[in-house]
Short mmCIF file of C-alpha atoms in Angstrom, two decimals:
data_model
loop_
_atom_site.label_atom_id
_atom_site.label_comp_id
_atom_site.label_asym_id
_atom_site.label_seq_id
_atom_site.Cartn_x
_atom_site.Cartn_y
_atom_site.Cartn_z
CA MET D 1394 8.97 -20.20 38.16
CA SER D 1395 9.31 -20.24 34.36
CA THR D 1396 7.99 -17.48 32.14
CA TYR D 1397 5.55 -18.48 29.43
CA PHE D 1398 6.87 -17.72 25.94
CA PRO D 1399 4.10 -18.33 23.43
CA VAL D 1400 4.68 -20.26 20.20
CA PHE D 1401 3.44 -17.41 18.00
CA LEU D 1402 6.15 -15.17 19.43
CA GLN D 1403 8.86 -17.76 18.76
CA LEU D 1404 7.60 -18.13 15.20
CA ASP D 1405 7.38 -14.40 14.55
CA LEU D 1406 10.84 -13.73 15.95
CA THR D 1407 12.30 -16.59 13.89
CA ILE D 1408 10.76 -15.18 10.72
CA TRP D 1409 12.02 -11.73 11.67
CA GLY D 1410 15.53 -13.16 12.00
CA ILE D 1411 15.23 -14.79 8.57
CA LEU D 1412 14.05 -11.51 7.02
CA ILE D 1413 16.99 -9.65 8.55
CA LEU D 1414 19.42 -12.26 7.20
CA LEU D 1415 17.79 -11.99 3.75
CA PHE D 1416 18.12 -8.21 3.89
CA VAL D 1417 21.82 -8.42 4.78
CA GLY D 1418 22.43 -10.98 2.03
CA PHE D 1419 20.49 -8.93 -0.51
CA THR D 1420 22.40 -5.77 0.43
CA ILE D 1421 25.70 -7.57 -0.20
CA TYR D 1422 24.38 -8.94 -3.50
CA ILE D 1423 23.12 -5.55 -4.68
CA SER D 1424 26.23 -3.63 -3.65
CA ASN D 1425 28.40 -6.01 -5.68
CA LYS D 1426 26.48 -5.20 -8.86
CA PRO D 1427 27.96 -2.46 -11.09
CA ALA D 1428 26.07 0.84 -11.08
CA ASN D 1429 25.22 0.54 -14.80
CA PHE D 1430 23.77 -2.98 -14.39
CA ILE D 1431 20.23 -1.74 -14.92
CA GLU D 1432 21.09 0.06 -18.18
CA LYS D 1433 22.78 -3.07 -19.49
CA SER D 1434 19.75 -5.19 -18.70
CA LYS D 1435 17.51 -2.59 -20.35
CA ALA D 1436 19.64 -2.81 -23.53
CA GLN D 1437 19.29 -6.58 -23.37
CA ALA D 1438 15.52 -6.31 -23.00
CA ILE D 1439 15.35 -4.11 -26.11
CA GLU D 1440 17.47 -6.63 -28.04
CA ASN D 1441 15.12 -9.42 -26.99
CA LYS D 1442 12.10 -7.41 -28.12
CA LYS D 1443 13.72 -6.80 -31.52
CA ARG D 1444 14.31 -10.51 -31.88
CA LEU D 1445 10.69 -11.30 -31.05
CA GLY D 1446 9.35 -8.65 -33.42
CA ILE D 1447 7.70 -6.70 -30.58
CA LYS D 1448 7.29 -2.98 -31.08
CA ILE D 1449 9.83 -1.03 -29.08
CA TYR D 1450 8.46 2.05 -27.48
CA ARG D 1451 10.61 5.14 -27.37
CA LEU D 1452 11.45 5.56 -23.71
CA ARG D 1453 11.42 9.22 -22.84
CA MET K 735 -10.09 18.09 27.45
CA SER K 736 -8.47 14.69 27.95
CA ILE K 737 -4.71 14.18 27.94
CA GLN K 738 -5.02 11.81 24.98
CA PHE K 739 -6.81 14.53 23.00
CA MET K 740 -4.13 17.12 23.79
CA ILE K 741 -1.32 14.78 22.74
CA LEU K 742 -3.16 14.11 19.48
CA ILE K 743 -3.72 17.81 18.69
CA ILE K 744 -0.06 18.68 19.28
CA TYR K 745 1.01 15.76 17.13
CA PHE K 746 -1.41 16.70 14.35
CA LEU K 747 -0.11 20.27 14.18
CA PHE K 748 3.47 19.00 14.18
CA ILE K 749 2.71 16.72 11.19
CA VAL K 750 1.13 19.50 9.15
CA PHE K 751 4.11 21.74 9.97
CA LEU K 752 6.53 18.99 8.89
CA GLY K 753 4.68 18.52 5.60
CA LEU K 754 4.83 22.24 4.89
CA LEU K 755 8.55 22.29 5.73
CA ALA K 756 9.30 20.22 2.63
CA VAL K 757 7.94 22.91 0.30
CA ARG K 758 11.32 24.45 -0.47
CA LYS K 759 12.46 21.17 -2.02
CA VAL K 760 9.93 21.43 -4.84
CA LYS K 761 10.95 23.12 -8.07
CA GLY K 762 9.25 21.11 -10.80
CA SER K 763 6.64 18.43 -11.38
CA GLU K 764 9.21 15.66 -10.96
CA ASP K 765 9.98 16.97 -7.44
CA LEU K 766 6.30 16.90 -6.63
CA LEU K 767 5.54 13.48 -8.10
CA VAL K 768 8.66 11.44 -7.36
CA ALA K 769 10.63 13.73 -5.01
CA GLY K 770 13.06 14.46 -7.88
CA ARG K 771 14.15 10.79 -7.65
CA LYS K 772 16.45 11.77 -4.84
CA LEU K 773 15.10 9.74 -1.91
CA GLY K 774 17.61 7.69 0.06
CA ILE K 775 17.01 4.28 1.57
CA MET K 776 15.69 5.64 4.89
CA PHE K 777 13.03 7.86 3.30
CA VAL K 778 11.91 5.19 0.84
CA SER K 779 11.71 2.26 3.24
CA VAL K 780 10.06 4.27 6.00
CA SER K 781 7.51 5.78 3.59
CA ILE K 782 6.60 2.34 2.20
CA ALA K 783 6.29 0.83 5.69
CA ALA K 784 4.25 3.76 7.05
CA GLU K 785 1.91 3.68 4.05
CA TYR K 786 1.40 -0.05 4.42
CA MET K 787 0.60 0.12 8.13
CA GLY K 788 -2.93 1.43 7.91
CA GLY K 789 -6.25 0.83 9.63
CA LEU K 790 -6.31 -2.82 8.59
CA GLY K 791 -2.82 -3.45 10.01
CA THR K 792 -3.54 -1.83 13.39
CA ILE K 793 -7.23 -1.67 14.37
CA GLY K 794 -8.03 -4.57 12.01
CA THR K 795 -5.38 -6.92 13.42
CA ALA K 796 -6.44 -6.12 17.00
CA GLU K 797 -10.02 -6.92 16.00
CA VAL K 798 -9.04 -10.30 14.51
CA ALA K 799 -6.91 -11.13 17.58
CA PHE K 800 -9.83 -10.18 19.84
CA ASN K 801 -12.04 -12.65 17.99
CA GLN K 802 -9.70 -15.40 16.90
CA GLY K 803 -6.36 -15.03 18.62
CA MET K 804 -2.77 -14.49 17.64
CA GLY K 805 -2.93 -16.31 14.31
CA VAL K 806 -3.25 -12.73 13.07
CA ILE K 807 0.56 -12.46 12.99
CA TRP K 808 0.30 -14.03 9.52
CA TYR K 809 -1.18 -10.79 8.23
CA HIS K 810 2.13 -8.98 8.60
CA ILE K 811 4.22 -12.04 7.71
CA ALA K 812 2.31 -12.23 4.41
CA SER K 813 2.65 -8.48 3.85
CA SER K 814 6.39 -8.73 4.49
CA CYS K 815 6.62 -11.50 1.90
CA GLY K 816 4.75 -9.29 -0.61
CA LEU K 817 7.15 -6.40 0.01
CA MET K 818 10.16 -8.71 -0.25
CA LEU K 819 8.82 -10.11 -3.51
CA PHE K 820 8.48 -6.56 -4.82
CA GLY K 821 12.07 -5.70 -3.84
CA PHE K 822 13.59 -8.92 -5.11
CA SER K 823 11.68 -9.30 -8.36
CA PHE K 824 9.82 -6.15 -9.48
CA ALA K 825 11.39 -2.90 -8.27
CA HIS K 826 14.25 -2.82 -10.76
CA TYR K 827 11.90 -3.38 -13.70
CA TYR K 828 9.89 -0.31 -12.77
CA ARG K 829 13.05 1.64 -12.08
CA LYS K 830 14.63 0.61 -15.39
CA TYR K 831 12.01 2.57 -17.29
CA ASN K 832 11.97 5.45 -14.78
CA VAL K 833 8.21 5.21 -14.42
CA ILE K 834 6.11 7.48 -12.21
CA THR K 835 2.97 5.37 -12.16
CA VAL K 836 2.09 1.68 -12.48
CA PRO K 837 -0.18 2.18 -15.56
CA GLU K 838 2.77 3.87 -17.25
CA TYR K 839 4.76 0.68 -16.84
CA LEU K 840 1.90 -1.30 -18.35
CA TYR K 841 2.20 1.00 -21.33
CA TYR K 842 5.84 0.01 -21.77
CA LEU K 843 4.94 -3.66 -21.40
CA TYR K 844 1.81 -3.62 -23.56
CA ASP K 845 0.08 -0.80 -25.38
CA ILE K 846 -2.07 2.27 -25.14
CA LYS K 847 -5.44 0.68 -24.41
CA THR K 848 -4.00 -1.30 -21.49
CA TRP K 849 -2.40 1.83 -20.10
CA LYS K 850 -5.66 3.77 -20.41
CA ILE K 851 -7.86 1.19 -18.71
CA ALA K 852 -5.29 0.64 -15.97
CA SER K 853 -5.14 4.40 -15.33
CA VAL K 854 -8.90 4.71 -15.09
CA LEU K 855 -9.26 1.65 -12.83
CA ASN K 856 -6.48 2.85 -10.53
CA VAL K 857 -7.94 6.33 -10.17
CA ILE K 858 -11.45 5.05 -9.44
CA GLY K 859 -10.19 2.38 -7.01
CA TYR K 860 -7.90 4.69 -5.08
CA TRP K 861 -10.47 7.48 -4.98
CA PHE K 862 -12.97 5.19 -3.26
CA PHE K 863 -10.25 3.83 -1.04
CA THR K 864 -9.27 7.35 0.05
CA VAL K 865 -12.85 7.97 1.12
CA ILE K 866 -13.03 4.71 3.07
CA GLN K 867 -9.70 5.30 4.84
CA MET K 868 -10.68 8.88 5.66
CA THR K 869 -13.82 7.51 7.31
CA ALA K 870 -11.68 5.14 9.40
CA LEU K 871 -9.40 8.00 10.41
CA GLY K 872 -12.36 10.21 11.29
CA SER K 873 -13.91 7.53 13.47
CA LEU K 874 -10.65 7.13 15.44
CA ILE K 875 -10.46 10.89 15.98
CA SER K 876 -14.09 11.18 16.97
CA SER K 877 -13.81 8.25 19.41
CA VAL K 878 -10.85 9.91 21.15
CA THR K 879 -11.93 13.52 21.02
CA GLY K 880 -15.67 13.17 21.32
CA LEU K 881 -16.01 15.44 18.27
CA ASN K 882 -18.76 14.82 15.76
CA LEU K 883 -17.73 12.07 13.27
CA GLN K 884 -18.39 14.20 10.21
CA LEU K 885 -16.43 17.14 11.57
CA SER K 886 -13.42 14.96 12.44
CA VAL K 887 -13.42 13.42 8.97
CA LEU K 888 -13.50 16.87 7.40
CA ILE K 889 -10.68 18.26 9.57
CA CYS K 890 -8.41 15.27 8.86
CA GLY K 891 -9.15 15.28 5.13
CA LEU K 892 -8.46 18.99 4.79
CA ALA K 893 -5.26 18.89 6.85
CA MET K 894 -3.93 16.04 4.77
CA THR K 895 -4.77 17.79 1.51
CA ILE K 896 -2.96 20.92 2.69
CA TYR K 897 0.28 19.19 3.50
CA LEU K 898 0.24 17.12 0.32
CA LEU K 899 -0.39 20.27 -1.71
CA ALA K 900 2.74 21.80 -0.25
CA ALA K 901 5.36 19.34 -1.47
CA GLY K 902 3.81 16.10 -2.73
CA MET K 903 6.10 13.14 -2.30
CA TRP K 904 8.63 15.19 -0.33
CA SER K 905 5.92 16.00 2.20
CA VAL K 906 4.99 12.36 2.50
CA ALA K 907 8.63 11.32 2.89
CA PHE K 908 9.30 13.95 5.58
CA THR K 909 6.19 13.14 7.57
CA SER K 910 6.67 9.39 7.13
CA VAL K 911 9.80 9.54 9.25
CA ALA K 912 7.79 11.14 12.06
CA PHE K 913 4.98 8.63 11.51
CA MET K 914 7.32 5.68 11.62
CA PHE K 915 8.95 7.02 14.77
CA THR K 916 5.53 7.43 16.36
CA ILE K 917 4.30 4.00 15.26
CA GLY K 918 7.59 2.41 16.27
CA THR K 919 7.60 3.95 19.75
CA GLY K 920 3.95 4.68 20.61
CA ILE K 921 2.50 1.24 19.89
CA PRO K 922 5.34 -0.82 21.47
CA VAL K 923 5.41 1.44 24.56
CA ALA K 924 1.67 0.98 25.00
CA PHE K 925 2.13 -2.77 24.42
CA TRP K 926 4.89 -2.94 27.02
CA TRP K 927 2.80 -0.99 29.51
CA VAL K 928 -0.17 -3.29 29.00
CA MET K 929 1.93 -6.43 29.36
CA GLN K 930 3.97 -5.31 32.36
CA LYS K 931 1.70 -2.95 34.31
CA GLU K 932 -1.92 -3.59 33.36
CA ILE K 933 -2.10 -7.38 33.13
CA PRO K 934 -0.88 -7.99 36.74
CA LEU K 935 -3.71 -5.71 37.91
CA LEU K 936 -6.36 -8.05 36.51
CA SER K 937 -7.78 -10.27 39.25
CA THR K 938 -7.71 -13.27 36.90
CA SER K 939 -4.00 -12.97 35.99
CA ALA K 940 -2.83 -14.16 39.43
CA GLY K 941 -0.56 -11.11 39.62
CA MET K 942 1.63 -12.31 36.75
CA ALA K 943 2.94 -9.99 34.03
CA GLY K 944 3.56 -10.71 30.36
CA TYR K 945 2.09 -13.60 28.41
CA THR K 946 1.92 -15.78 31.53
CA GLY K 947 -0.50 -13.30 33.06
CA LEU K 948 -2.38 -12.87 29.78
CA ALA K 949 -2.82 -16.66 29.48
CA ASN K 950 -4.08 -16.81 33.07
CA ALA K 951 -6.47 -13.92 32.44
CA LEU K 952 -7.81 -15.53 29.26
CA ASN K 953 -8.38 -18.79 31.08
CA GLY K 954 -9.99 -16.83 33.90
CA ALA K 955 -12.41 -15.31 31.39
CA SER K 956 -13.41 -18.86 30.34
CA LEU K 957 -11.48 -18.65 27.09
CA ASP K 958 -9.02 -21.16 25.67
CA ALA K 959 -5.62 -19.47 26.11
CA ILE K 960 -3.70 -22.23 24.31
CA THR K 961 -5.75 -21.75 21.14
CA LEU K 962 -5.85 -17.97 21.32
CA LEU K 963 -2.08 -17.73 21.77
CA SER K 964 -1.34 -20.25 19.03
CA PRO K 965 0.01 -18.96 15.68
CA PHE K 966 -2.40 -21.30 13.88
CA SER K 967 -5.59 -20.04 15.53
CA LEU K 968 -7.06 -18.66 12.28
CA GLY K 969 -6.90 -21.80 10.19
CA GLY K 970 -5.26 -22.43 6.83
CA MET K 971 -7.71 -20.61 4.56
CA ALA K 972 -7.39 -17.29 6.36
CA VAL K 973 -3.59 -17.52 6.22
CA LEU K 974 -3.77 -18.37 2.52
CA GLY K 975 -6.01 -15.35 2.02
CA TYR K 976 -3.44 -13.11 3.74
CA PHE K 977 -0.68 -14.47 1.54
CA LEU K 978 -2.70 -14.01 -1.65
CA GLY K 979 -3.54 -10.48 -0.53
CA GLY K 980 0.09 -9.62 0.25
CA VAL K 981 1.58 -11.18 -2.85
CA LEU K 982 -1.09 -10.03 -5.31
CA GLY K 983 -1.66 -6.70 -3.65
CA ILE K 984 1.75 -5.16 -3.26
CA PRO K 985 3.82 -5.42 -6.48
CA ALA K 986 1.32 -3.34 -8.49
CA ALA K 987 -0.12 -1.08 -5.77
CA GLN K 988 0.70 2.48 -6.77
CA ALA K 989 0.24 3.97 -3.29
CA THR K 990 2.65 1.53 -1.64
CA ILE K 991 5.36 1.25 -4.23
CA ASN K 992 5.52 4.76 -5.70
CA TYR K 993 8.13 5.73 -3.09
CA SER K 994 10.38 3.17 -4.72
CA PHE K 995 9.97 5.13 -7.97
CA GLY K 996 11.35 8.16 -6.15
CA ALA K 997 14.46 6.29 -5.02
CA ARG K 998 17.89 7.78 -5.71
CA ASN K 999 18.97 4.80 -7.83
CA TRP K 1000 17.93 1.26 -8.67
CA LYS K 1001 19.86 -0.20 -5.75
CA VAL K 1002 17.87 1.88 -3.24
CA ALA K 1003 14.66 1.07 -5.12
CA ARG K 1004 15.26 -2.66 -4.63
CA LEU K 1005 16.66 -2.63 -1.09
CA ALA K 1006 14.13 -0.27 0.49
CA PRO K 1007 11.05 -2.54 0.17
CA VAL K 1008 13.02 -5.38 1.75
CA LEU K 1009 13.91 -3.11 4.67
CA ALA K 1010 10.27 -1.99 4.89
CA ALA K 1011 9.28 -5.67 5.20
CA ILE K 1012 11.46 -5.93 8.31
CA LEU K 1013 9.93 -2.74 9.74
CA ILE K 1014 6.30 -3.86 9.45
CA LEU K 1015 6.68 -7.45 10.68
CA PRO K 1016 6.34 -7.03 14.48
CA LEU K 1017 3.28 -4.73 14.34
CA SER K 1018 0.69 -7.49 14.71
CA ILE K 1019 2.40 -8.83 17.85
CA TRP K 1020 1.82 -5.49 19.55
CA THR K 1021 -1.67 -4.74 18.26
CA GLY K 1022 -2.84 -8.36 18.49
CA SER K 1023 -1.70 -8.72 22.10
CA MET K 1024 -3.51 -5.51 23.04
CA GLY K 1025 -6.63 -6.83 21.30
CA LEU K 1026 -6.42 -10.01 23.37
CA TYR K 1027 -5.93 -7.97 26.53
CA ALA K 1028 -9.16 -6.08 25.75
CA ARG K 1029 -10.92 -9.46 25.49
CA ALA K 1030 -9.41 -10.88 28.69
CA ALA K 1031 -10.14 -7.72 30.66
CA GLY K 1032 -13.64 -7.43 29.21
CA LEU K 1033 -13.08 -3.80 28.15
CA THR K 1034 -15.53 -3.91 25.27
CA ASP K 1035 -17.96 -6.17 23.43
CA ASN K 1036 -17.24 -4.62 20.05
CA PRO K 1037 -14.10 -6.17 18.45
CA LYS K 1038 -13.60 -3.09 16.27
CA LEU K 1039 -13.04 -1.02 19.41
CA ALA K 1040 -10.58 -3.50 20.99
CA LEU K 1041 -7.45 -1.45 20.39
CA GLY K 1042 -9.06 1.91 21.11
CA ALA K 1043 -10.63 0.60 24.33
CA THR K 1044 -7.27 -0.75 25.53
CA LEU K 1045 -5.49 2.53 24.85
CA MET K 1046 -8.21 4.64 26.48
CA ASN K 1047 -8.18 2.49 29.63
CA ILE K 1048 -4.47 2.54 30.45
CA HIS K 1049 -2.28 5.38 31.78
CA PRO K 1050 -3.44 8.50 29.85
CA VAL K 1051 0.02 9.60 28.66
CA ILE K 1052 1.05 6.11 27.52
CA GLY K 1053 -2.40 5.62 25.97
CA GLY K 1054 -2.15 9.02 24.26
CA ILE K 1055 1.23 8.10 22.76
CA GLY K 1056 -0.24 4.78 21.61
CA ILE K 1057 -3.22 6.53 20.03
CA ALA K 1058 -0.82 8.91 18.30
CA GLY K 1059 0.89 5.78 16.88
CA ILE K 1060 -2.43 4.43 15.52
CA PHE K 1061 -3.28 7.88 14.22
CA ALA K 1062 0.12 8.01 12.44
CA ALA K 1063 -0.52 4.60 10.86
CA LEU K 1064 -3.92 5.72 9.55
CA ILE K 1065 -2.91 9.17 8.37
CA SER K 1066 0.18 7.90 6.51
CA THR K 1067 -1.99 5.44 4.60
CA VAL K 1068 -4.56 8.05 3.65
CA ALA K 1069 -1.81 10.44 2.54
CA GLY K 1070 -0.17 7.69 0.45
CA ILE K 1071 -3.39 6.65 -1.24
CA LEU K 1072 -4.54 10.19 -1.90
CA PHE K 1073 -1.13 11.01 -3.34
CA GLY K 1074 -1.00 7.84 -5.48
CA CYS K 1075 -4.46 8.59 -6.86
CA ALA K 1076 -3.58 12.22 -7.66
CA SER K 1077 -0.31 11.13 -9.34
CA ILE K 1078 -2.09 8.82 -11.78
CA MET K 1079 -4.87 11.34 -12.36
CA ALA K 1080 -2.49 14.22 -13.08
CA LYS K 1081 0.30 12.43 -14.91
CA ASP K 1082 -1.43 9.67 -16.85
CA ILE K 1083 -4.99 10.79 -17.39
CA TRP K 1084 -4.67 14.55 -17.35
CA GLN K 1085 -1.29 15.22 -18.93
CA ARG K 1086 -0.49 12.23 -21.12
CA TRP K 1087 -3.94 11.27 -22.23
CA LEU K 1088 -6.05 14.40 -22.33
CA HIS K 1089 -3.58 17.28 -22.51
CA PRO K 1090 -0.26 16.07 -23.93
CA ASP K 1091 0.91 19.64 -24.53
CA THR K 1092 0.92 20.53 -20.81
CA ASP K 1093 4.42 21.65 -19.91
CA ASP K 1094 6.24 20.99 -16.66
CA HIS K 1095 5.20 24.20 -14.94
CA TYR K 1096 1.54 23.60 -15.63
CA LEU K 1097 1.85 19.94 -14.73
CA SER K 1098 2.96 20.96 -11.22
CA ARG K 1099 -0.10 23.17 -10.95
CA TRP K 1100 -2.40 20.49 -12.28
CA THR K 1101 -0.96 17.89 -9.93
CA ARG K 1102 -1.67 20.21 -7.00
CA LEU K 1103 -5.12 20.94 -8.31
CA TRP K 1104 -5.89 17.23 -8.56
CA ILE K 1105 -4.61 16.64 -5.03
CA LEU K 1106 -6.98 19.40 -3.94
CA ILE K 1107 -9.95 18.06 -5.91
CA ILE K 1108 -9.47 14.45 -4.80
CA GLY K 1109 -8.66 15.42 -1.20
CA ILE K 1110 -11.65 17.71 -0.72
CA SER K 1111 -14.12 15.51 -2.59
CA SER K 1112 -12.97 12.49 -0.54
CA ALA K 1113 -13.34 14.42 2.72
CA PHE K 1114 -16.88 15.42 1.80
CA GLY K 1115 -17.56 11.93 0.46
CA ALA K 1116 -16.38 10.43 3.74
CA MET K 1117 -18.72 12.80 5.61
CA SER K 1118 -21.80 11.74 3.76
CA LEU K 1119 -21.58 8.48 1.87
CA PRO K 1120 -19.33 5.90 3.55
CA LYS K 1121 -21.97 3.17 3.69
CA ILE K 1122 -22.67 3.34 -0.03
CA LEU K 1123 -18.98 3.60 -0.85
CA HIS K 1124 -18.12 0.45 1.05
CA GLN K 1125 -19.92 -1.29 -1.81
CA ALA K 1126 -17.33 0.19 -4.15
CA PHE K 1127 -14.40 -1.14 -2.16
CA PHE K 1128 -14.16 -4.04 -4.59
CA VAL K 1129 -12.59 -1.78 -7.22
CA TYR K 1130 -9.50 -1.93 -5.05
CA SER K 1131 -9.25 -5.67 -5.56
CA ILE K 1132 -8.47 -4.94 -9.21
CA ARG K 1133 -4.85 -4.52 -8.15
CA GLY K 1134 -4.53 -8.33 -8.19
CA ALA K 1135 -5.38 -8.20 -11.90
CA LEU K 1136 -2.84 -5.39 -12.36
CA MET K 1137 -0.19 -7.50 -10.66
CA ILE K 1138 -0.96 -10.41 -13.01
CA CYS K 1139 -0.54 -8.12 -16.03
CA VAL K 1140 2.77 -6.74 -14.72
CA ALA K 1141 4.20 -10.15 -13.79
CA PHE K 1142 3.26 -11.84 -17.07
CA GLY K 1143 4.44 -8.83 -19.05
CA ILE K 1144 7.86 -9.09 -17.46
CA TRP K 1145 8.36 -12.84 -17.52
CA TRP K 1146 6.19 -14.34 -20.23
CA LYS K 1147 7.20 -13.52 -23.76
CA ARG K 1148 3.79 -14.53 -25.14
CA ALA K 1149 2.00 -11.98 -22.94
CA HIS K 1150 -0.21 -10.06 -25.33
CA PRO K 1151 -1.65 -6.51 -25.09
CA ASP K 1152 -5.17 -7.73 -25.84
CA ALA K 1153 -4.84 -10.24 -23.01
CA ALA K 1154 -3.81 -7.50 -20.57
CA PHE K 1155 -6.66 -5.23 -21.63
CA TRP K 1156 -9.28 -7.95 -21.34
CA ALA K 1157 -7.84 -9.33 -18.10
CA LEU K 1158 -8.39 -5.92 -16.48
CA THR K 1159 -11.83 -5.49 -18.04
CA VAL K 1160 -12.97 -8.97 -17.03
CA ALA K 1161 -11.70 -8.44 -13.48
CA LEU K 1162 -13.76 -5.24 -13.26
CA ILE K 1163 -16.92 -6.83 -14.67
CA GLY K 1164 -16.45 -9.96 -12.54
CA GLY K 1165 -15.90 -7.79 -9.46
CA ILE K 1166 -19.13 -5.86 -10.10
CA MET K 1167 -21.07 -9.10 -10.60
CA TYR K 1168 -19.61 -10.54 -7.38
CA GLN K 1169 -20.25 -7.42 -5.35
CA PHE K 1170 -23.84 -6.96 -6.41
CA ASN K 1171 -24.71 -10.70 -6.59
CA LEU K 1172 -25.47 -10.66 -10.33
CA PRO K 1173 -26.89 -13.11 -11.29
CA ILE K 1174 -26.09 -15.41 -8.33
CA ASN K 1175 -24.52 -15.03 -4.92
CA PHE K 1176 -20.91 -15.83 -5.85
CA GLN K 1177 -19.64 -15.79 -2.30
CA THR K 1178 -21.82 -18.65 -1.14
CA TYR K 1179 -21.49 -20.48 -4.43
CA PHE K 1180 -17.72 -20.36 -4.96
CA LYS K 1181 -16.56 -19.57 -1.39
CA LEU K 1182 -13.86 -17.23 -2.65
CA HIS K 1183 -12.87 -13.78 -1.43
CA ILE K 1184 -13.58 -11.06 -3.98
CA SER K 1185 -9.90 -10.29 -4.58
CA VAL K 1186 -9.12 -13.97 -5.20
CA TRP K 1187 -12.13 -14.19 -7.49
CA CYS K 1188 -11.02 -11.13 -9.52
CA ALA K 1189 -7.42 -12.38 -9.70
CA LEU K 1190 -8.55 -15.85 -10.82
CA LEU K 1191 -10.79 -14.44 -13.55
CA SER K 1192 -8.08 -12.18 -14.89
CA LEU K 1193 -5.48 -14.96 -14.75
CA ILE K 1194 -7.62 -17.29 -16.85
CA THR K 1195 -8.53 -14.53 -19.31
CA PHE K 1196 -4.92 -13.47 -19.62
CA ILE K 1197 -3.58 -16.94 -20.35
CA VAL K 1198 -6.35 -17.90 -22.78
CA ILE K 1199 -6.13 -14.72 -24.87
CA SER K 1200 -2.32 -14.71 -24.86
CA MET K 1201 -2.23 -18.29 -26.09
CA ARG K 1202 -4.61 -17.46 -28.94
CA SER K 1203 -2.97 -14.17 -30.03
CA GLN K 1204 0.23 -13.39 -31.87
CA TRP K 1205 2.43 -10.33 -31.56
CA THR K 1206 2.67 -8.55 -34.87
CA ILE K 1207 4.26 -5.27 -35.83
CA GLN K 1208 0.71 -3.89 -36.06
CA THR K 1209 -0.17 -5.08 -32.58
CA SER K 1210 0.55 -1.69 -31.13
CA ASN K 1211 1.86 0.64 -33.78
CA GLU K 1212 0.12 3.72 -32.55
CA LEU K 1213 2.58 6.33 -31.36
CA PRO K 1214 1.31 7.52 -27.99
CA PRO K 1215 0.60 11.22 -27.55
CA PHE K 1216 2.95 11.83 -24.66
CA LEU K 1217 5.92 10.45 -26.55
CA LYS K 1218 5.17 12.66 -29.54
CA PHE K 1219 5.36 15.60 -27.24
CA ARG K 1220 8.47 14.44 -25.46
CA LYS K 1221 10.39 13.90 -28.68
CA GLY K 1222 13.59 15.92 -28.59
CA ARG K 1223 13.17 16.93 -24.96
CA ARG K 1224 15.63 16.17 -22.27
CA GLN K 1225 16.24 12.57 -21.28
#
């Protein structure tokens, strides 16, 4: 006697597995970034704004 | 007094106690609003997931499954995608500028008028949404306890206001862990009980447990089990609607993402939403299956009561734990929305806009006062006006327009402040016209959901105005009041 395993459950569990893999991959990616990465990218954003002639707001 | 009722009362008192426990963590307004930006990955991800699992994700998914089958799993798949998108592509932008609210970020991207209209729209939308969610919470309580609907709404609203007053985001983070534990054990335990113990008892299931028995029982009730248990039972348009809702709704939804603003650092802020996406995904399997069980067993004719009827008809302790799980899902959403609304009201509208000279000490007081005002007014609103306020639900669909402004502001260098301002305004006007059928019935004419309609309008407006406008130094040369005040203060 075989147990019925519906298609929606297979699909949901597959997607769950993919999400978990993405999370693991993203964790590895994030942890390899330097801690000051965000400040560097903020400095870059301000440079870009200067180049485009966009007003730069004073940030706190 | 039923066992379910007793379990719920004990749980309710425990939650209020837990919220009050966080009070010693609060020393300034930043502690209240963003938990001092000290939240670790567990607190952030669990708070986001618990906030996102609300009435729509539990009672709503059971209702859809009751009517149309297990295609409802796409609701949480789409929501997970929205949360992932936020973690992958948006969270670090918000975190970079250390924002507290979404309108504040629009200010950094655009200008003052965009920030002001976004603040006002957010406050109005979330205020109405608090009322509607409080009504949903009250109806769950009254259906379990037999208390008067209005009284249950009032009790829940007041209890929530009290624990938010105590410690703001810390309270929410503390209680979210308990909520998540309750949702993550109560609902699956009830699901397991239904699948293993209740289904074999149905005469139509041929004594089989699990989905085999459920399929038998559905067939026995003259329903098409193959269709109802198919992941594609809802059709393409409904799934597309879920995806649009998840993707447009999450990256600019203050109540969901503000926990990410309280994260310890940018790495936590990005990772936590992705973890939250994993946490919410299985919910619709559990609630949807219980909804289908209610249909197969003929427990109720009203789809809205599918989940409640299932939980009230199984073993009282297991059912009580399950109801506590649903209760946790609802209460965490109300707390999140109420808190998000009060944050924008206190920080953006009250302090930065109207009273830029408010110092930190007074800001804490004002934030608490606004939590109190919004909490109590929503509780009373939910007691008296829910039918009228359902009309105002559309304001909430403005968040699609907000998301468009945020996304274009980040990635499109031609994005213009005037475009953002008018995109939000047009979405609001278009939403009102849609909701009140002015001058035609848009729903029958265009066959679009209101949130898609608002998002489409604001997208077109945004692109057209941006293409026709140029950034100049004068575009936004007004120095905003809150920065004048902050000049020379600590970083």
